[in-house]
Short mmCIF file of C-alpha atoms and ligand atoms in Angstrom, two decimals:
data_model
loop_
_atom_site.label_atom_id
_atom_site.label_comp_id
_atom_site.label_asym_id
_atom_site.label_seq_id
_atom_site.Cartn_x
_atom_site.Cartn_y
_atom_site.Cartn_z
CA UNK A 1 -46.13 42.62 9.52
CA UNK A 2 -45.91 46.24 10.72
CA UNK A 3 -45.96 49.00 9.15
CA UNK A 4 -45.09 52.89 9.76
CA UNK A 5 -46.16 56.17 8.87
CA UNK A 6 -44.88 59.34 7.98
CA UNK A 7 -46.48 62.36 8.42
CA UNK A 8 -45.07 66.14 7.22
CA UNK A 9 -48.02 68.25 7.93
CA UNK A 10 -47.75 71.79 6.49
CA UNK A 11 -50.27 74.79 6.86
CA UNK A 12 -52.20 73.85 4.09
CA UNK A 13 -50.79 70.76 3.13
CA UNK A 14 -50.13 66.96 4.50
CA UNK A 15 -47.65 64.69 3.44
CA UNK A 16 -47.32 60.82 4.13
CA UNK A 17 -46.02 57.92 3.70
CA UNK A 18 -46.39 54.44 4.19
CA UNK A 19 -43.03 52.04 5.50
CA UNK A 20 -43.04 48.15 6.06
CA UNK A 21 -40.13 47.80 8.61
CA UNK A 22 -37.85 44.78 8.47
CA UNK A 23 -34.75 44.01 9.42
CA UNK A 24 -33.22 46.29 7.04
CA UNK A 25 -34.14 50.18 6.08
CA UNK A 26 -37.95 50.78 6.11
CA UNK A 27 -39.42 50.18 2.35
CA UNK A 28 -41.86 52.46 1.20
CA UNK A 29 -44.95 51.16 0.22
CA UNK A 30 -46.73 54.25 -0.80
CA UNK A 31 -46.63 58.63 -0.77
CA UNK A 32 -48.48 61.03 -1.09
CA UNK A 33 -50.03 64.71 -0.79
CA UNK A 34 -53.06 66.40 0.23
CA UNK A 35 -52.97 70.01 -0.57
CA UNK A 36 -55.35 73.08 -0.08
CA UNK A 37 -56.51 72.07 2.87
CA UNK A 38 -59.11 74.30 4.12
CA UNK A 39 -60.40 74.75 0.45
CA UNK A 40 -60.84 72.73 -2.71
CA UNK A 41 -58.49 69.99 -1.45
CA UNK A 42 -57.15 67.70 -3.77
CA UNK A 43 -55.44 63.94 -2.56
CA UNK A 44 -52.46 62.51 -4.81
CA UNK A 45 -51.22 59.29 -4.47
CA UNK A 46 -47.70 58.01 -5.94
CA UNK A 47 -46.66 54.15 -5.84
CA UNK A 48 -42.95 54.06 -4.88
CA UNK A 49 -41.33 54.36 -8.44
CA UNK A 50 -42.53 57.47 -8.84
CA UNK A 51 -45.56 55.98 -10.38
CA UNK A 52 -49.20 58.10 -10.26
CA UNK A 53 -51.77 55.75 -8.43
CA UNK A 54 -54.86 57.96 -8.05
CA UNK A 55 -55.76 61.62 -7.84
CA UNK A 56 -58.62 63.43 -6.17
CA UNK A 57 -60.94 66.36 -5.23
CA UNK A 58 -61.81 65.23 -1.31
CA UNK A 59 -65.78 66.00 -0.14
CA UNK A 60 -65.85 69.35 1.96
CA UNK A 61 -65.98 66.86 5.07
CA UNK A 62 -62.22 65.54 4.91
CA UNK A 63 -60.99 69.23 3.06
CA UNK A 64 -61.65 71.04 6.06
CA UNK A 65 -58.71 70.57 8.72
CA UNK A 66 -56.31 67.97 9.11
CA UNK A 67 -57.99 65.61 11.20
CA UNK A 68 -60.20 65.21 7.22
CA UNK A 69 -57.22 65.17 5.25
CA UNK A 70 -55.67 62.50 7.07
CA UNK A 71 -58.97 60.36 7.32
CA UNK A 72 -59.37 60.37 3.69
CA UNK A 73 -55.22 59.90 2.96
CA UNK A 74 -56.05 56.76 5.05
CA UNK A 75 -58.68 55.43 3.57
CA UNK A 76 -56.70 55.29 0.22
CA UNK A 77 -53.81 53.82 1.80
CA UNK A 78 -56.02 51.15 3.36
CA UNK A 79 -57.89 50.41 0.13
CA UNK A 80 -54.33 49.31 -1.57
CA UNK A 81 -53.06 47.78 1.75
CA UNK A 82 -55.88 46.05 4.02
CA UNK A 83 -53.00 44.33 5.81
CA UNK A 84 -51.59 47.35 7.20
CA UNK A 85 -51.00 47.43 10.73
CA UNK A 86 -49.53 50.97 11.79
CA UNK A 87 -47.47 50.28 14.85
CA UNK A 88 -45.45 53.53 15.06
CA UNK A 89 -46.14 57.03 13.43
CA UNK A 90 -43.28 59.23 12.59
CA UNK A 91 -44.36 63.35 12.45
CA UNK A 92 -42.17 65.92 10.68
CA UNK A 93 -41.75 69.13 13.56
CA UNK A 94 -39.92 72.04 12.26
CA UNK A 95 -38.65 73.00 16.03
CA UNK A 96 -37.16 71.05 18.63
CA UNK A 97 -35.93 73.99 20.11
CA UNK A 98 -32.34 74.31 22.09
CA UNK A 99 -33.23 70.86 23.89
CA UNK A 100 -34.19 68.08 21.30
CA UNK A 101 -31.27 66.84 19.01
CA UNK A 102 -32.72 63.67 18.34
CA UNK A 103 -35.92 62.05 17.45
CA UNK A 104 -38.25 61.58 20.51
CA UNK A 105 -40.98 59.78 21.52
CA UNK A 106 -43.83 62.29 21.53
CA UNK A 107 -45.61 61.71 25.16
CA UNK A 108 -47.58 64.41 27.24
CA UNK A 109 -44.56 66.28 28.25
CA UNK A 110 -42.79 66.40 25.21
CA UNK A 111 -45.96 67.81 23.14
CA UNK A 112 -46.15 70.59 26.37
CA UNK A 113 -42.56 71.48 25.61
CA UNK A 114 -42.94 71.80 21.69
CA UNK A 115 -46.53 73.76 22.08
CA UNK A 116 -43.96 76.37 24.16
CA UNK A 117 -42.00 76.44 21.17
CA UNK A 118 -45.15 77.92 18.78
CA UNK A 119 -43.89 81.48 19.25
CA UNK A 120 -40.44 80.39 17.65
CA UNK A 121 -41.96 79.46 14.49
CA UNK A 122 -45.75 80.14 14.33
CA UNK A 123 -46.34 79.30 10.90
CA UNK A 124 -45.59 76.12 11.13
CA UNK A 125 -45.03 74.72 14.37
CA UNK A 126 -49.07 74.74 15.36
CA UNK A 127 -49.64 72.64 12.01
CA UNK A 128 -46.90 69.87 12.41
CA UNK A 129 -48.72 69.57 16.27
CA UNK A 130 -52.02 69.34 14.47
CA UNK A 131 -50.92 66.41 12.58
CA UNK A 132 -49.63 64.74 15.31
CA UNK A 133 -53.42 65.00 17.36
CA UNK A 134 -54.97 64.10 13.97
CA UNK A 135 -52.43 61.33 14.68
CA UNK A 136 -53.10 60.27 17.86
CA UNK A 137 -56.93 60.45 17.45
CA UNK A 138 -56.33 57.96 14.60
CA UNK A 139 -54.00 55.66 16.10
CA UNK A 140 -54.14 55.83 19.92
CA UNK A 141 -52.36 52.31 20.01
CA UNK A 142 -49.65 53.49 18.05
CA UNK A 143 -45.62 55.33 19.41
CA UNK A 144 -45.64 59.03 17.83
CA UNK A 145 -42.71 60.13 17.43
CA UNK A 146 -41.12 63.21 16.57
CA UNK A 147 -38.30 64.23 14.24
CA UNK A 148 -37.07 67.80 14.38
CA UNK A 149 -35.62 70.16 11.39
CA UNK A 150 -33.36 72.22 13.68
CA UNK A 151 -31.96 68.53 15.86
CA UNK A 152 -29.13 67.91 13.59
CA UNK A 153 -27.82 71.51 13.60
CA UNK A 154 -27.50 70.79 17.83
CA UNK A 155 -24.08 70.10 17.23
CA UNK A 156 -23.03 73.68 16.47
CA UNK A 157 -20.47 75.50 17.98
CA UNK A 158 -21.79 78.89 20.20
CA UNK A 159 -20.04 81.00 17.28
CA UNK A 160 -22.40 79.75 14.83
CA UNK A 161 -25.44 79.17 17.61
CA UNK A 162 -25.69 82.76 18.26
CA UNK A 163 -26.26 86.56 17.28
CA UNK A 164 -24.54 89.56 18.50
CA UNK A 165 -27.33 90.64 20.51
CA UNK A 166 -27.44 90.91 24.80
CA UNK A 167 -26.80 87.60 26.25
CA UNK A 168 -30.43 88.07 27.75
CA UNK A 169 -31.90 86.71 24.23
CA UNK A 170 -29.46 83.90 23.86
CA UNK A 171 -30.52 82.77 27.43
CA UNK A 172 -34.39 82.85 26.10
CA UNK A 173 -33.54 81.13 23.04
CA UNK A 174 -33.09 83.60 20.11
CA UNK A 175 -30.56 81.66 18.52
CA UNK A 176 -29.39 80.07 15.01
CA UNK A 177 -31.03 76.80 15.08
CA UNK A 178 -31.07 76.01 11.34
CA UNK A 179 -33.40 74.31 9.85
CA UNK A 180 -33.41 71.31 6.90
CA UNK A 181 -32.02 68.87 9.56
CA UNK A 182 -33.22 66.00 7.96
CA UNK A 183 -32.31 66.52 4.69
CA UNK A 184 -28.97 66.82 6.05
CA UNK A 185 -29.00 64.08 8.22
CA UNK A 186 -30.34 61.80 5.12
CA UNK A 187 -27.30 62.91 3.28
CA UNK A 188 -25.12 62.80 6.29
CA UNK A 189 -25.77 59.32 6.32
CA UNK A 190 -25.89 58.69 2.45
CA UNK A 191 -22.62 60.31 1.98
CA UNK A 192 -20.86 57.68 4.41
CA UNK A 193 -22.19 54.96 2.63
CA UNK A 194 -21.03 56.14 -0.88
CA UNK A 195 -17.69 57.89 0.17
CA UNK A 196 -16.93 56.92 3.62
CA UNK A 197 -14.03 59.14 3.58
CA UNK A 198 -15.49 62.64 1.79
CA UNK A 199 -17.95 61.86 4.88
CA UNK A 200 -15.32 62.01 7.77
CA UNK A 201 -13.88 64.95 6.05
CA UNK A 202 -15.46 68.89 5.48
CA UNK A 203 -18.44 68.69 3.27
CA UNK A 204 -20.86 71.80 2.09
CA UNK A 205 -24.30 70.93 1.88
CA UNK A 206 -26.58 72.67 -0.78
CA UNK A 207 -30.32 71.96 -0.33
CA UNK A 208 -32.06 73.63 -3.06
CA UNK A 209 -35.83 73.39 -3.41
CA UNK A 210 -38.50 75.55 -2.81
CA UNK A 211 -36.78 76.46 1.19
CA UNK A 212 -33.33 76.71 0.56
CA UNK A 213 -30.48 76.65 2.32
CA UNK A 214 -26.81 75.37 2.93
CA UNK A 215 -24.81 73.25 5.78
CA UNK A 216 -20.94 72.72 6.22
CA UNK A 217 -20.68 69.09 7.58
CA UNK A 218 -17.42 68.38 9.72
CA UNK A 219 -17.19 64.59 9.84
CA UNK A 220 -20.85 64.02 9.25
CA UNK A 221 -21.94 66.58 11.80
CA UNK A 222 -23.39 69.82 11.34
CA UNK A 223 -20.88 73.27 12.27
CA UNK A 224 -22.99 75.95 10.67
CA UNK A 225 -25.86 76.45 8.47
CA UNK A 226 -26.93 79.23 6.66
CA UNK A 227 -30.54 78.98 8.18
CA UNK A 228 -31.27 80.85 11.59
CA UNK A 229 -33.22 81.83 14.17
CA UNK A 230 -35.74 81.14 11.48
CA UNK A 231 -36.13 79.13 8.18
CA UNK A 232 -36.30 82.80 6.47
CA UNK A 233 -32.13 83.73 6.92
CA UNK A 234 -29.28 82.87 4.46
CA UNK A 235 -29.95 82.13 0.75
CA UNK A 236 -33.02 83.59 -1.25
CA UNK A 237 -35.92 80.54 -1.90
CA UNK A 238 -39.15 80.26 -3.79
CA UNK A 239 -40.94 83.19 -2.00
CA UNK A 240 -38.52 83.53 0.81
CA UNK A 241 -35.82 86.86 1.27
CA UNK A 242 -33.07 84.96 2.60
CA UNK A 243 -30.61 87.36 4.13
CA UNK A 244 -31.64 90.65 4.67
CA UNK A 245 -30.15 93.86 6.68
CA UNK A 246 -32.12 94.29 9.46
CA UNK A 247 -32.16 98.03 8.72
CA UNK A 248 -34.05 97.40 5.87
CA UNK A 249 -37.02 96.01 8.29
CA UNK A 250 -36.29 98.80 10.43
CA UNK A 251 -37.17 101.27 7.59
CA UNK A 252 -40.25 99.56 6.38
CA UNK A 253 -41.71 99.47 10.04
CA UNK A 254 -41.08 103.61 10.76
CA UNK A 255 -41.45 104.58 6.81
CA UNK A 256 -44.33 102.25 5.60
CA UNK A 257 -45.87 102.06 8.70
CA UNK A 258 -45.58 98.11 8.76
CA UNK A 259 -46.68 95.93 11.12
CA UNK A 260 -45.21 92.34 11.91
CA UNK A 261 -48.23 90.69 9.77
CA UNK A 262 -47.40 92.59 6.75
CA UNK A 263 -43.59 92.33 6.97
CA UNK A 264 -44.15 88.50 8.07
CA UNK A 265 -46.32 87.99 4.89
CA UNK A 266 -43.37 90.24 2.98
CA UNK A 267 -41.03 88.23 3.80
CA UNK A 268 -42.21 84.48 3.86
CA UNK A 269 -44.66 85.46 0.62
CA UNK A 270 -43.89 87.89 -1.71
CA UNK A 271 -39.70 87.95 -2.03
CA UNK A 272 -37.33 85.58 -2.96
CA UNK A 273 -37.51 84.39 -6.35
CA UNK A 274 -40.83 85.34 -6.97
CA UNK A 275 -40.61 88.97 -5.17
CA UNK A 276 -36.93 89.62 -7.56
CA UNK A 277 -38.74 88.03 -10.67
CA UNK A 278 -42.36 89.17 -10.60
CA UNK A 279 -42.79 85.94 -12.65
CA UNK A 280 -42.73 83.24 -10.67
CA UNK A 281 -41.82 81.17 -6.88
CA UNK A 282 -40.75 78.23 -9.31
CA UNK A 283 -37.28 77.83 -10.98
CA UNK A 284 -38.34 75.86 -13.98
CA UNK A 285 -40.64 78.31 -14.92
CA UNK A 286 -37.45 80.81 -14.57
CA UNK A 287 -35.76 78.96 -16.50
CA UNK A 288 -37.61 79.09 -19.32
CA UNK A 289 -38.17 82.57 -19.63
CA UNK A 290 -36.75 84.94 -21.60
CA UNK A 291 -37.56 87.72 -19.00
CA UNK A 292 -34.46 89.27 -17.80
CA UNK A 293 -35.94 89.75 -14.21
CA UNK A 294 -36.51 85.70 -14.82
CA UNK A 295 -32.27 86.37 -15.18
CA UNK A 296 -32.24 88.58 -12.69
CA UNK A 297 -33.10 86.42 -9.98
CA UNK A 298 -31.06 83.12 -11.40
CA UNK A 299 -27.97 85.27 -11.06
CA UNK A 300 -28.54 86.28 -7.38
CA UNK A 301 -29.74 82.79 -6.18
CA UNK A 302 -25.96 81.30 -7.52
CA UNK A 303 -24.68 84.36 -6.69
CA UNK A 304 -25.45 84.15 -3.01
CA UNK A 305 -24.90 80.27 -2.67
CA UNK A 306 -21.19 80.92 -4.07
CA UNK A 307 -20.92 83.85 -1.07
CA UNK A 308 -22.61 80.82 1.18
CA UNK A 309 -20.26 78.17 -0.04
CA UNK A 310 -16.65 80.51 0.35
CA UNK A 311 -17.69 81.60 3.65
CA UNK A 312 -19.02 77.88 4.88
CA UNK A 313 -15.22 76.61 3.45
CA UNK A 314 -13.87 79.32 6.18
CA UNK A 315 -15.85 77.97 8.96
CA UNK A 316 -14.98 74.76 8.05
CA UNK A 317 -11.18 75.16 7.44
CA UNK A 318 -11.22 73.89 3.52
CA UNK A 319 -13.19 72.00 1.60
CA UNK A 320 -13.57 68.46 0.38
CA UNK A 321 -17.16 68.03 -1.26
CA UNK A 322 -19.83 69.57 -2.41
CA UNK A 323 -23.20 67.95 -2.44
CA UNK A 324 -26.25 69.38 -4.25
CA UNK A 325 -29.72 68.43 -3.33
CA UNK A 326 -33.53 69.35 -3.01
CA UNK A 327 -35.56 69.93 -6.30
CA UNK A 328 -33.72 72.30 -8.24
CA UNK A 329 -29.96 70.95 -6.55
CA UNK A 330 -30.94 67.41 -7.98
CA UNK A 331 -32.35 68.17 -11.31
CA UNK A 332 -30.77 71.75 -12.43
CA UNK A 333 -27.98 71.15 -14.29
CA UNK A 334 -27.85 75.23 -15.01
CA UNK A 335 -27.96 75.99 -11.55
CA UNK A 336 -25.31 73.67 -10.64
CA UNK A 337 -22.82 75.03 -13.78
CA UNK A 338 -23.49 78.91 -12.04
CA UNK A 339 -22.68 78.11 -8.76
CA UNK A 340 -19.51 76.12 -9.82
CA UNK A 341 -17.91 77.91 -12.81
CA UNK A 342 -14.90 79.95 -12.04
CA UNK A 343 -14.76 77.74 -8.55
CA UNK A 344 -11.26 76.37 -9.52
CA UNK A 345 -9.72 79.01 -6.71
CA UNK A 346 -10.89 76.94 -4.15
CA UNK A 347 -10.46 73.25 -6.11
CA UNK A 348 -14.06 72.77 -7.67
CA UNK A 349 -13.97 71.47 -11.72
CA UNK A 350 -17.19 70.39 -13.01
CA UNK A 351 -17.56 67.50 -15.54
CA UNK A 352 -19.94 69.28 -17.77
CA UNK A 353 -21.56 65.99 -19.47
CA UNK A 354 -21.67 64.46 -16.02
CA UNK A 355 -23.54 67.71 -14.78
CA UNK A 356 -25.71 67.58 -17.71
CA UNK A 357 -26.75 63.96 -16.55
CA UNK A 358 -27.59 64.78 -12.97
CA UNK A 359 -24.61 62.11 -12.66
CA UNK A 360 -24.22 61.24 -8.79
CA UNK A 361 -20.54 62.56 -8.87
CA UNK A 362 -20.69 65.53 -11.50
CA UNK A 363 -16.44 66.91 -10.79
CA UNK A 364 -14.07 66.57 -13.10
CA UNK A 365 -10.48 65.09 -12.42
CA UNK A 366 -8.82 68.47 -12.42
CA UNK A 367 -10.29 69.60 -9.09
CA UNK A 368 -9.53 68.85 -5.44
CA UNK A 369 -13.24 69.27 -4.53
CA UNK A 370 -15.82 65.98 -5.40
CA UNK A 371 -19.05 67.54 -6.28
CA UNK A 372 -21.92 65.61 -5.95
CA UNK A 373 -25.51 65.07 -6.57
CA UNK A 374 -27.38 63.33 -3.89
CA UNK A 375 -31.07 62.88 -4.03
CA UNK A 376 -32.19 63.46 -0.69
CA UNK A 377 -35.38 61.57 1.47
CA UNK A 378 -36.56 63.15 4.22
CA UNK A 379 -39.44 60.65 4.87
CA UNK A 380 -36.74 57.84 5.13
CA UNK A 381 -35.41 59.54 7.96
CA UNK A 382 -38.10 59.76 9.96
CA UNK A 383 -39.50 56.09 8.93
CA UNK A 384 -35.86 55.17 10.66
CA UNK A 385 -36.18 57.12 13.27
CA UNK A 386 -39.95 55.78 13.96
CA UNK A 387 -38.69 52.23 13.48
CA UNK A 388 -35.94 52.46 16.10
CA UNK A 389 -38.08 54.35 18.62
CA UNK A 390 -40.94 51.94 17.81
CA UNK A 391 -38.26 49.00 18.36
CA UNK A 392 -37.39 50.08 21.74
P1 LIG B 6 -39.87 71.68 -1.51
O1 LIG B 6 -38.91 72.58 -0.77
O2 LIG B 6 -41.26 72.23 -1.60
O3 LIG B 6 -39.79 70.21 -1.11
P2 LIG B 6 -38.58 70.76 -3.96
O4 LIG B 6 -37.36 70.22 -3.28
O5 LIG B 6 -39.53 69.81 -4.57
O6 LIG B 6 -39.37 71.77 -3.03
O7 LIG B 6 -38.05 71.77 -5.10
C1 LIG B 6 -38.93 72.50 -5.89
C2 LIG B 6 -38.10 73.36 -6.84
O8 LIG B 6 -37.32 72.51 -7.67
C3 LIG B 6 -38.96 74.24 -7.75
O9 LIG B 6 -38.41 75.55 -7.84
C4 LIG B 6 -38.82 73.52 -9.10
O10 LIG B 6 -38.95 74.39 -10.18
C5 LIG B 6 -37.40 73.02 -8.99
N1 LIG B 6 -37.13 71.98 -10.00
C6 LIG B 6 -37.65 70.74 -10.07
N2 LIG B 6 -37.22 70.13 -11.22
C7 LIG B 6 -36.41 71.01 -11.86
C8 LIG B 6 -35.67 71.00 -13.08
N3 LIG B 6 -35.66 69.93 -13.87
N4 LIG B 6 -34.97 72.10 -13.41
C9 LIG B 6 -34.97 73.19 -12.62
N5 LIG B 6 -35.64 73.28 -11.47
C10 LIG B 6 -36.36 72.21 -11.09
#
């Protein structure tokens, strides 16, 4: 029987997951997390309902890089399944760059082209390639292949591929690639099973966790996202600005005397949520406080996914759905009621018991719009796409 593996390596973390393909949809067998890499790292294990299978503190030998972290994930995995036989690994890369809008095969040439791609996203591009030598090193019998964040955004129209800037930096690839692909392309896919004709039609995408960001879907495709040139433009996330005036940057490098390190750790760090709080990255913990900077940065996250959802509704000529996913779109019933209330302008009535339930379809009757909730599975994507490349 073969199996596949999933691998979403992160600067200081490493996800994975183990698939049995079959005929059908890979089945996960098993998930799981190293974190703090490159300190006191810690391996978590969860069984496929969700349950907790084992958690621990790894020796400083497999805590140091990723090449450890993956040798110990492994050894846990094989402990639970001797049988395994990995014939295909399926990596997580954050840029694919203006070329790759599918999954690929990850041979010589193809890692060359997405090492060129580092400067485009250097805090998180050199990790994902990390993973995938860790990978290699593990499993040289084994087909990597790649899945990209920006591939299913390919599809956009130069309107929403590009910034007002001299045609010079379009041509070296300063562009809006948007990021999230494969959350979108999970509920892409989802969507057409559930409501095969919401899915041919004009559908807004919220992912909320800790990134955030939104996509309007024409007929299953993406036509604009509110992600970038970088995973840092459009709505405000867990420590991320979202949106900001370039002037403002401007200002802090001639005023403050900043350099790109300190407005790069600014920006990705210290804002967002946590920056307009001063409380917290993490919107249960905003939730629960009474703080009214807690309130404070509630009311601009909805505030600026309602400006996100109006103007994606432009670009895509109306609107039929609305689906809400990622960590806080799937389980934040407050969040949800914020960004919809006083929506019935442009057809959106929530069902507020259906809401409160995290119910799959959470509109009322009264509205034009369906809203949604769609848990979304990024690993199941790339277990697909690893299966087909693996296949062929
Ligand atoms: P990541 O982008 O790291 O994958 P997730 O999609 O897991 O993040 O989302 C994490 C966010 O979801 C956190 O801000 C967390 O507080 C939020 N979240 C999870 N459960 C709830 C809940 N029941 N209510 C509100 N927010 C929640």
């Amino acid at each position: 029987m073969s199996h596949l593996l999933v691998l979403n390596a992160g600067s200081s973390s490493l996800k994975f997951g183990l698939f049995q393909s079959g005929p059908g949809d890979p089945q996960a067998l098993v998930t799981g997390l190293v974190e703090r890499i490159g300190g006191a790292a810690r391996l978590v294990l969860t069984g496929p309902d969700g349950d907790r299978l084992a958690q621990t503190d790894l020796p400083a030998r497999h805590a140091q890089d990723h090449h450890g972290a993956l040798h110990a994930a492994l050894a846990e995995v094989e402990t639970r399944f001797p049988e395994a036989e990995i014939t295909a690994v399926g990596h997580r890369v954050v840029h694919g760059g203006r070329d790759f809008a599918d999954p690929m095969e990850l041979t010589p040439d193809v890692i060359a082209r997405l090492e060129t791609l580092v400067p485009f996203a250097p805090l998180h591009q050199p990790h994902n390639l990390a993973g995938v030598q860790a990978a290699m090193a593990e499993f040289p019998q084994a087909r990597q292949v790649a899945c990209f964040d920006t591939a299913f955004h390919r599809s956009h129209p130069f309107v929403n591929d590009t910034f007002a800037l001299p045609r010079a930096y379009y041509d070296k690839g300063v562009r809006r690639y948007g990021f999230h692909g494969l959350s979108y392309d999970y509920i892409s896919g989802a969507l057409a099973e559930m409501a095969p004709t919401l899915h041919k039609g004009r559908v807004v995408v919220a992912h909320l966790g800790n990134g955030a960001s939104m996509c309007g879907m024409l007929a299953g495709r993406s036509l604009a996202s509110t992600m970038g040139f970088s995973a840092l433009d459009g709505l405000p996330m867990g420590t991320r600005s979202g949106q900001v005036d370039p002037g403002v940057l401007l200002y802090l490098m001639e005023q403050e005397g900043m350099d790109a390190a300190a407005i790069s750790d600014l920006l990705y760090k210290k804002s967002g949520l946590l920056g307009l709080s001063g409380i917290s990255h993490d919107m249960r913990t905003l939730e629960e406080s009474d703080d009214p900077h807690a309130r404070q940065a509630i009311d601009y996250f909805t505030f600026r996914i309602r400006r996100e959802l109006g103007g994606l509704a432009a670009a895509l000529d109306g609107l039929d759905a609305v689906v809400f996913t990622g960590g806080i779109g799937e389980n934040s019933a407050r969040i949800r009621h914020q960004v919809c209330s006083g929506m019935g302008w442009i057809g959106i009535e929530l069902d507020e018991d259906a809401n409160a339930q995290n119910a799959s379809v959470i509109s009322s009757d009264l509205g034009r719009v369906r809203v949604m909730v769609i848990p979304t599975n990024e690993e199941l994507v790339i277990a697909r796409a690893a299966a087909r490349l693996a296949g062929g």
